[in-house]
Every structure is written in structure tokens, then in C-alpha cells.
CSV table of C-alpha atoms in Angstrom, one decimal:
chain,number,residue,atom,x,y,z
A,1,MET,CA,197.6,101.5,77.3
A,2,ILE,CA,198.5,105.0,76.6
A,3,LYS,CA,202.3,104.5,77.7
A,4,GLY,CA,202.2,101.5,75.3
A,5,TYR,CA,201.0,103.6,72.4
A,6,PHE,CA,204.1,106.0,72.6
A,7,LYS,CA,206.4,102.8,73.3
A,8,ASN,CA,208.2,103.5,69.8
A,9,PRO,CA,208.6,107.1,69.1
A,10,ILE,CA,210.8,106.6,66.0
A,11,SER,CA,208.0,104.6,64.5
A,12,CYS,CA,205.5,107.3,65.2
A,13,ARG,CA,207.7,109.9,63.6
A,14,ILE,CA,208.2,108.0,60.4
A,15,CYS,CA,204.6,107.5,60.1
A,16,THR,CA,204.0,111.3,60.6
A,17,LYS,CA,206.4,112.0,57.9
A,18,ILE,CA,204.8,109.6,55.4
A,19,ALA,CA,201.6,111.1,56.3
A,20,HIS,CA,202.9,114.6,55.4
A,21,VAL,CA,204.5,113.5,52.0
A,22,LYS,CA,201.1,111.8,51.2
A,23,TYR,CA,199.3,115.1,52.1
A,24,ARG,CA,201.8,117.1,49.8
A,25,ILE,CA,201.5,114.8,46.8
A,26,LEU,CA,197.7,114.9,47.1
A,27,THR,CA,197.7,118.6,47.3
A,28,PHE,CA,200.1,119.0,44.1
A,29,VAL,CA,197.8,116.5,42.0
A,30,TYR,CA,194.8,118.6,43.1
A,31,CYS,CA,196.3,122.0,42.3
A,32,SER,CA,197.5,120.5,39.0
A,33,LEU,CA,194.2,119.4,38.0
A,34,LEU,CA,192.4,122.6,39.4
A,35,ASN,CA,194.7,124.7,37.2
A,36,ARG,CA,193.9,122.6,34.1
A,37,VAL,CA,190.3,123.0,34.7
A,38,ILE,CA,190.6,126.9,35.2
A,39,ALA,CA,192.7,127.0,32.0
A,40,THR,CA,189.9,125.2,29.8
A,41,ASN,CA,186.8,127.4,31.1
A,42,LEU,CA,184.7,127.5,28.2
A,43,HIS,CA,182.6,130.1,29.6
A,44,GLU,CA,185.5,132.5,29.4
A,45,THR,CA,186.9,131.5,26.0
A,46,ILE,CA,183.6,132.1,24.5
A,47,LEU,CA,183.3,135.8,24.2
A,48,ASN,CA,180.2,137.6,25.5
A,49,PRO,CA,178.7,139.9,22.9
A,50,SER,CA,179.0,142.9,25.2
A,51,ILE,CA,182.7,142.2,26.0
A,52,LEU,CA,183.2,141.6,22.3
A,53,SER,CA,181.9,145.1,21.6
A,54,GLN,CA,184.2,146.7,24.0
A,55,ASN,CA,187.4,144.8,22.7
A,56,ASP,CA,186.4,145.2,19.0
A,57,LYS,CA,189.5,147.5,18.4
A,58,LEU,CA,191.8,145.1,20.1
A,59,ILE,CA,190.6,142.1,18.1
A,60,HIS,CA,191.1,144.3,14.9
A,61,ARG,CA,194.6,144.9,15.8
A,62,GLY,CA,195.4,141.2,16.1
A,63,PRO,CA,198.6,139.5,14.7
A,64,PRO,CA,199.0,139.8,10.9
A,65,LEU,CA,197.7,136.8,8.8
A,66,GLY,CA,200.4,136.5,6.3
A,67,ASP,CA,199.4,134.9,3.1
A,68,PHE,CA,196.6,133.5,5.0
A,69,HIS,CA,194.2,136.3,4.1
A,70,ARG,CA,194.5,135.2,0.4
A,71,LEU,CA,192.7,132.1,1.1
A,72,PRO,CA,188.9,132.2,0.2
A,73,ASP,CA,186.5,132.2,3.1
A,74,GLU,CA,185.2,128.7,2.0
A,75,THR,CA,188.4,127.3,2.3
A,76,ILE,CA,189.1,128.6,5.8
A,77,LEU,CA,185.6,127.4,6.9
A,78,SER,CA,186.5,123.9,5.7
A,79,VAL,CA,189.5,123.9,8.0
A,80,MET,CA,187.8,125.1,10.8
A,81,LYS,CA,185.1,122.4,10.5
A,82,TYR,CA,187.7,119.9,12.0
A,83,LEU,CA,188.3,122.2,15.1
A,84,ASP,CA,186.7,121.5,18.4
A,85,MET,CA,184.6,123.9,20.4
A,86,GLN,CA,187.2,125.5,22.5
A,87,SER,CA,189.7,125.7,19.3
A,88,LEU,CA,186.8,127.8,17.4
A,89,CYS,CA,186.3,130.1,20.4
A,90,ARG,CA,190.1,130.8,20.4
A,91,CYS,CA,190.0,131.4,16.7
A,92,ALA,CA,187.3,133.9,17.2
A,93,GLN,CA,189.6,136.0,19.3
A,94,VAL,CA,192.5,136.1,16.8
A,95,ASN,CA,191.2,139.1,14.9
A,96,LYS,CA,188.1,140.6,13.2
A,97,HIS,CA,188.3,138.4,10.2
A,98,PHE,CA,188.7,135.2,12.0
A,99,SER,CA,186.0,136.3,14.7
A,100,ARG,CA,183.6,136.6,11.7
A,101,LEU,CA,184.5,133.2,10.1
A,102,ALA,CA,184.7,131.4,13.4
A,103,SER,CA,181.0,132.5,14.3
A,104,ASP,CA,179.6,131.3,11.0
A,105,ALA,CA,176.7,129.1,11.5
A,106,ILE,CA,177.8,126.4,9.3
A,107,LEU,CA,180.2,125.5,11.8
A,108,TYR,CA,177.7,124.7,14.5
A,109,ARG,CA,175.4,122.3,13.1
A,110,SER,CA,176.8,119.6,15.4
A,111,ILE,CA,177.8,120.7,19.1
A,112,ASP,CA,179.3,118.3,21.6
A,113,LEU,CA,179.8,119.9,25.1
A,114,ARG,CA,180.7,116.7,27.0
A,115,PRO,CA,184.3,117.4,27.0
A,116,TYR,CA,183.6,120.8,28.8
A,117,TRP,CA,180.9,119.4,31.2
A,118,HIS,CA,183.0,120.8,34.2
A,119,CYS,CA,182.9,124.5,33.1
A,120,VAL,CA,179.9,125.0,30.8
A,121,ARG,CA,177.6,127.5,32.2
A,122,SER,CA,174.3,129.2,31.2
A,123,GLN,CA,176.1,132.1,29.5
A,124,VAL,CA,177.6,129.6,27.0
A,125,LEU,CA,174.1,128.8,25.7
A,126,VAL,CA,173.4,132.4,25.3
A,127,THR,CA,176.2,133.2,23.3
A,128,LEU,CA,176.0,129.8,21.1
A,129,SER,CA,172.3,130.7,20.4
A,130,MET,CA,173.5,133.5,18.1
A,131,ARG,CA,175.7,131.0,16.1
A,132,CYS,CA,173.4,128.1,16.0
A,133,LYS,CA,170.7,128.9,13.1
A,134,PHE,CA,171.2,125.4,11.5
A,135,LEU,CA,171.9,123.3,14.7
A,136,GLN,CA,170.9,119.6,14.0
A,137,LYS,CA,172.9,117.7,16.7
A,138,LEU,CA,173.5,118.8,20.3
A,139,ASP,CA,175.0,116.8,23.2
A,140,LEU,CA,174.8,118.2,26.6
A,141,SER,CA,175.5,115.3,28.6
A,142,TRP,CA,176.9,115.6,32.1
A,143,CYS,CA,176.9,119.3,31.9
A,144,GLY,CA,175.1,121.5,34.3
A,145,SER,CA,176.4,120.2,37.6
A,146,HIS,CA,176.2,122.4,40.7
A,147,CYS,CA,173.5,124.5,39.2
A,148,MET,CA,175.8,125.9,36.5
A,149,ILE,CA,173.0,125.7,34.1
A,150,GLN,CA,169.6,126.9,34.6
A,151,PRO,CA,166.5,125.3,32.9
A,152,HIS,CA,165.0,128.6,31.7
A,153,TYR,CA,168.3,129.0,29.8
A,154,VAL,CA,168.1,125.6,28.1
A,155,VAL,CA,164.3,126.4,27.3
A,156,ASN,CA,165.3,129.7,25.6
A,157,PHE,CA,168.2,128.1,23.8
A,158,LEU,CA,165.9,125.3,22.4
A,159,ARG,CA,163.3,127.8,21.2
A,160,ASP,CA,166.0,130.0,19.5
A,161,SER,CA,168.2,127.2,17.9
A,162,GLY,CA,166.4,123.9,18.2
A,163,VAL,CA,164.0,124.0,15.4
A,164,GLU,CA,166.1,121.8,13.0
A,165,LEU,CA,167.3,119.4,15.8
A,166,THR,CA,167.5,115.7,14.9
A,167,HIS,CA,169.8,114.3,17.7
A,168,LEU,CA,169.6,115.5,21.1
A,169,ARG,CA,171.5,114.1,24.1
A,170,MET,CA,171.0,115.2,27.7
A,171,ASN,CA,172.1,112.3,29.7
A,172,CYS,CA,172.7,112.8,33.5
A,173,CYS,CA,171.6,116.5,33.3
A,174,LYS,CA,170.1,117.7,36.4
A,175,PHE,CA,168.6,120.8,34.8
A,176,VAL,CA,166.3,118.8,32.6
A,177,ASP,CA,162.7,119.2,34.2
A,178,ASN,CA,159.2,119.4,33.0
A,179,SER,CA,159.8,122.9,31.3
A,180,VAL,CA,162.6,121.6,29.4
A,181,LEU,CA,160.6,118.5,28.3
A,182,ARG,CA,157.8,120.6,26.9
A,183,ALA,CA,160.3,122.9,25.0
A,184,ILE,CA,161.8,119.7,23.4
A,185,VAL,CA,158.3,118.5,22.1
A,186,ASP,CA,157.2,122.2,21.1
A,187,THR,CA,160.4,123.2,19.2
A,188,SER,CA,162.0,120.0,18.0
A,189,SER,CA,159.4,118.1,16.3
A,190,ASN,CA,161.9,116.4,13.8
A,191,LEU,CA,163.9,114.5,16.5
A,192,GLN,CA,165.0,111.1,15.4
A,193,GLU,CA,167.3,110.6,18.5
A,194,LEU,CA,166.6,111.6,21.9
A,195,CYS,CA,168.8,110.6,25.0
A,196,LEU,CA,167.8,111.4,28.7
A,197,ARG,CA,169.6,108.7,30.8
A,198,SER,CA,169.3,109.1,34.4
A,199,VAL,CA,167.2,112.2,34.2
A,200,ILE,CA,164.7,111.9,37.5
A,201,SER,CA,163.5,115.5,37.7
A,202,CYS,CA,160.7,115.2,35.4
A,203,SER,CA,157.1,113.9,35.8
A,204,GLU,CA,155.3,114.9,32.6
A,205,TRP,CA,156.9,112.2,30.4
A,206,SER,CA,153.6,111.6,28.6
A,207,CYS,CA,154.1,114.8,26.5
A,208,LEU,CA,157.0,113.0,24.6
A,209,ALA,CA,154.4,111.1,22.8
A,210,SER,CA,153.9,114.1,20.7
A,211,LEU,CA,157.2,113.3,18.9
A,212,THR,CA,156.5,111.0,15.9
A,213,LYS,CA,159.8,110.7,14.1
A,214,LEU,CA,161.9,109.1,16.7
A,215,LYS,CA,164.4,106.3,15.8
A,216,ARG,CA,166.4,106.0,19.0
A,217,LEU,CA,165.0,106.7,22.5
A,218,ASP,CA,167.3,106.2,25.7
A,219,LEU,CA,165.3,106.6,28.9
A,220,TYR,CA,167.7,104.2,30.9
A,221,ARG,CA,167.0,104.8,34.8
A,222,THR,CA,164.5,107.5,34.3
A,223,HIS,CA,161.0,107.9,36.2
A,224,ILE,CA,159.0,107.4,33.0
A,225,THR,CA,155.7,105.4,33.9
A,226,THR,CA,154.1,102.6,32.0
A,227,SER,CA,151.3,104.5,30.3
A,228,ALA,CA,153.8,107.3,29.1
A,229,ALA,CA,156.2,104.5,27.8
A,230,VAL,CA,153.6,102.9,25.8
A,231,ALA,CA,152.2,106.0,24.5
A,232,VAL,CA,155.6,106.9,23.0
A,233,VAL,CA,156.0,103.6,21.5
A,234,TRP,CA,152.7,103.8,19.7
A,235,SER,CA,153.5,107.4,18.4
A,236,ASN,CA,156.8,106.2,16.9
A,237,PRO,CA,156.3,103.1,14.6
A,238,GLY,CA,159.8,103.7,12.9
A,239,LEU,CA,161.4,103.3,16.3
A,240,GLN,CA,164.7,101.2,16.0
A,241,HIS,CA,166.4,101.5,19.3
A,242,LEU,CA,164.7,101.6,22.9
A,243,ASN,CA,166.6,101.6,26.3
A,244,VAL,CA,164.1,101.5,29.3
A,245,GLY,CA,166.5,99.5,31.4
A,246,SER,CA,166.1,100.0,35.2
A,247,CYS,CA,163.1,102.3,34.9
A,248,LYS,CA,161.4,101.5,38.2
A,249,MET,CA,158.2,103.3,37.5
A,250,ILE,CA,157.2,101.0,34.7
A,251,SER,CA,155.2,98.6,36.8
A,252,ALA,CA,154.1,96.7,33.6
A,253,MET,CA,157.0,96.2,31.2
A,254,ASP,CA,155.1,93.5,29.3
A,255,GLU,CA,152.7,96.5,27.9
A,256,VAL,CA,155.8,98.2,26.6
A,257,ALA,CA,157.1,95.0,24.9
A,258,ILE,CA,153.9,94.2,23.4
A,259,ALA,CA,153.5,97.7,22.0
A,260,LEU,CA,156.9,97.2,20.4
A,261,GLY,CA,156.1,94.0,18.9
A,262,SER,CA,152.9,95.1,17.4
A,263,ASN,CA,153.9,98.7,16.2
A,264,CYS,CA,157.7,98.9,15.6
A,265,PRO,CA,158.6,96.2,12.8
A,266,ASP,CA,162.1,97.8,12.3
A,267,LEU,CA,163.1,97.5,15.9
A,268,MET,CA,166.9,96.7,16.0
A,269,SER,CA,167.9,96.9,19.7
A,270,VAL,CA,166.0,97.0,22.9
A,271,ASP,CA,167.3,97.2,26.6
A,272,PHE,CA,165.1,95.8,29.4
A,273,TRP,CA,167.9,95.4,31.8
A,274,LYS,CA,166.6,94.9,35.5
A,275,SER,CA,163.0,95.2,34.4
A,276,TYR,CA,161.5,93.1,37.1
A,277,SER,CA,157.9,93.4,35.6
A,278,LEU,CA,158.8,91.7,32.3
A,279,THR,CA,157.7,88.2,31.7
A,280,ALA,CA,157.8,85.7,29.0
A,281,VAL,CA,154.7,87.1,27.6
A,282,GLY,CA,156.3,90.4,26.7
A,283,ILE,CA,159.4,88.8,25.3
A,284,ARG,CA,157.5,86.4,23.0
A,285,ALA,CA,155.8,89.5,21.5
A,286,LEU,CA,159.1,90.6,20.4
A,287,GLY,CA,159.2,87.7,17.9
A,288,ASN,CA,157.3,90.0,15.6
A,289,CYS,CA,160.4,92.2,15.1
A,290,LYS,CA,162.1,90.4,12.4
A,291,ASN,CA,165.2,92.8,12.5
A,292,LEU,CA,166.0,92.6,16.1
A,293,GLN,CA,169.8,92.6,16.6
A,294,GLU,CA,170.3,93.1,20.3
A,295,LEU,CA,168.2,92.3,23.3
A,296,ASP,CA,169.1,92.8,26.9
A,297,VAL,CA,166.9,90.9,29.4
A,298,GLY,CA,169.5,90.6,32.1
A,299,TRP,CA,168.0,90.7,35.7
A,300,CYS,CA,164.7,90.4,34.5
A,301,LEU,CA,163.7,87.8,37.2
A,302,GLN,CA,160.1,87.2,36.3
A,303,ALA,CA,161.3,86.0,33.0
A,304,GLY,CA,164.0,83.8,34.5
A,305,GLY,CA,162.0,80.9,35.7
A,306,SER,CA,162.2,79.3,32.3
A,307,GLY,CA,163.9,79.9,29.0
A,308,GLU,CA,161.4,78.4,26.7
A,309,TRP,CA,160.5,82.1,25.3
A,310,LEU,CA,163.8,82.1,23.5
A,311,ALA,CA,162.3,79.8,20.7
A,312,ALA,CA,159.9,82.8,20.1
A,313,LEU,CA,162.7,85.1,18.9
A,314,ALA,CA,163.3,85.6,15.3
A,315,GLY,CA,166.8,84.7,15.7
A,316,GLY,CA,167.9,85.3,12.1
A,317,GLU,CA,169.4,88.7,12.7
A,318,LEU,CA,170.3,88.4,16.4
A,319,ARG,CA,173.7,89.4,17.2
A,320,LYS,CA,173.8,90.2,20.9
A,321,LEU,CA,171.9,88.6,23.5
A,322,PHE,CA,172.3,89.3,27.4
A,323,LEU,CA,170.7,86.7,29.8
A,324,GLY,CA,172.5,87.7,32.8
A,325,ALA,CA,171.2,86.1,36.3
A,326,LEU,CA,168.4,84.1,34.4
A,327,ARG,CA,169.0,80.9,36.2
A,328,GLY,CA,166.0,79.2,34.7
A,329,VAL,CA,167.7,79.3,31.3
A,330,CYS,CA,169.2,75.9,30.3
A,331,TYR,CA,170.8,74.3,27.3
A,332,ARG,CA,167.7,72.8,25.9
A,333,ASP,CA,166.4,76.5,25.7
A,334,LEU,CA,169.6,77.6,23.9
A,335,ARG,CA,169.5,74.7,21.4
A,336,ALA,CA,166.0,76.1,20.2
A,337,LEU,CA,167.7,79.4,19.3
A,338,LEU,CA,171.1,79.0,18.3
A,339,PRO,CA,170.7,77.0,15.0
A,340,ARG,CA,168.8,80.0,13.6
A,341,ALA,CA,171.0,82.6,15.3
A,342,THR,CA,173.7,82.2,13.0
A,343,ARG,CA,175.0,85.8,13.1
A,344,LEU,CA,175.1,85.9,17.1
A,345,ALA,CA,178.4,87.4,17.9
A,346,GLN,CA,177.9,88.0,21.7
A,347,LEU,CA,175.9,86.0,24.3
A,348,ASP,CA,176.1,87.0,27.9
A,349,LEU,CA,175.4,84.0,30.4
A,350,LEU,CA,176.7,85.5,33.7
A,351,GLY,CA,174.8,83.7,36.5
A,352,VAL,CA,173.2,81.3,34.4
A,353,ARG,CA,174.1,78.1,36.3
A,354,ALA,CA,172.2,75.7,34.2
A,355,VAL,CA,174.4,76.0,31.4
A,356,SER,CA,178.0,74.4,32.1
A,357,PRO,CA,181.4,75.7,30.4
A,358,ASP,CA,181.4,72.4,28.5
A,359,VAL,CA,178.0,73.3,26.8
A,360,CYS,CA,179.3,76.7,26.0
A,361,ALA,CA,182.5,75.3,24.3
A,362,GLU,CA,180.3,73.2,21.9
């Protein structure tokens, strides 16, 4: 067998050369990507206050502005509003005048750090906290991988700059723990949107019930419990959008749905995807939400034995309905809903075998 393996040395050499070529190509691609990442390090472009004081003279001797210095500060700030975070940081390094303008708190009312998720470190939050006096919207989604952001830095940032927050997104952030949750509740009582998708390092979810002005809450694939979810719904009668899809720790999703139907008349969208404890009882309760536009009950297998509950939905405002894998739904059930759902634009019937293509064409 060993002799047979070396039977064709020419083909072996060819395979070896091909392997070397592939290796060189992959190495080149990897190095190129690495260089791009290093070149966009946000934690290096945002100047540390201590470094700024040392380089103050250097910044003061920056390039001449020409006629640009004749423009009023209000005009320059209006232009800077269109710059992204990295461009603002670079402007702050041009000269002393630009450093003052690029650090103005009016430019930091809305911060989106998602494009820099690969390089945002704790020091970035420390520096930004001095500029974010009027911060209203913050998106840290995907940031903090490989322990680049420590929870106590986030807590301090929220305490310093999170008083006026109305929109906060920390999707897929591993640094979100119980201390961060408590800081959100204690400092950002005016939150209208809170997104914590795939956050699994918390256990004190019940503290979110202290928030009372939420309009959008995204807890997809978190470990929130039934009691905590129900408490949050009852505390926010103005809730319009809720995502509790694939929340495995919610053992009685019907209780959440009943709370929505009883307490949230302005509900517009709700996502129950893969909520195995949701039954027809909970879905019928949503019939009280007359403004419901989007409903996802895909893979809610306990509700899939029959589709009779479709008749209980208000239907008039419904635009998107997801019924994936609910094999008990048939054409008779759809006929009870479709005449009233005149605005329905998307209907997901993936895996619904009782509805034939001919019926869909009708």
C-alpha cells in the first residue's frame, strides 16, 4: 500500500505546489484584512486626555485652515454632524480649533459603534464619556469580544452619560451582566428602546420591570424568565414591539401573550419564534391588540395542531404573518383570516403541508 501511494510522484509534486499556492493566497488575504483592522483601530484614533495634553503644542501647530477659519462654528458643526465616529476622531487631531469643535457634545447625541466592533476597547468609553453630555442613542452591538470591554467601564459610562438615553442597543455583548442591567435601570429611566439580543450572562432580568416607558424591547434568545417577562410587559402599557423569540427560560409563554393582550393595546409587532410553550390560548389573547401588524409564531409547535386561532386575530392591520412549521394550519383556517387581512403583504407558510401551492395562487 505504501509503494502504491508513491506510484505517481509527478501528481504528488503538483498537489504539493497547489497546496503551497493556496497557503500563500490565504496568508496574503489574512495579512490584508489584519492590516485593515489595525489601520482602523478606534481606540487609537480617539485621543486619550493625557496624551492630548502632551501633544497640545503639536496640535496647535497643525496645517493652516485657509479661509475655513472664517466660517462660524455653527456652520462647521453642521458639517461635522454628517461625519462618522472615526472621521470625527481624525478631525479632532487636525489642530486645536478642530479639536474643540469635534469634541462638542452636540455631535455625540447618537453614537453607533457597530462598525468598529473589532477594535472598541474600554478606553473608548472613558474618552467618549467626556463628550456625551446629551447622549440619546447608543449602539454597542457586537462590541466587547475577547474581553476588550469590561462591565465596570460600561457601568461608569452609563452613570456619567446615560441619563438622557432613549435608545440603547447591546445585542450580542458579552460584557452585559447583572451590574450592567442594574446600571441601565438606575440611570436610564427614559428608555424607549432596549435591545439585548443573545445576552446570556444575566440572571436579574426582573429589574427591567422598573422601566416604564419602553416602546420596543428585544430580548431574543436571552435567559429571561416567565415571571420577569410578564412583569416587564405589565410595567410598560405603551409597548409597541416585543421580541421574545427562542427564550428557552420562558416556560409559560401564554402568560406573556395574555399580558400583552390585556395591557398593551398599541402593540404593533411581536415575535414568538420557537416558543414551544405558546398555545392557541395565548395567541387568541392577542386579538385585543387591534393595531397588530406583524406576528411571528413560527415553530411554536404546541400551537401547530390546529389553526383555528387565526380567526381570533384582529386582521385589519396585519401586514406580516409567519406560520413556519405549523403543519396543523389548513386552507380553512386561512379563509377565516384573509378576507379581513386586506393589508397583508407577507405570509410565511414554510413547512405548512396542508396548504397547497394551488391554494396560495388563489
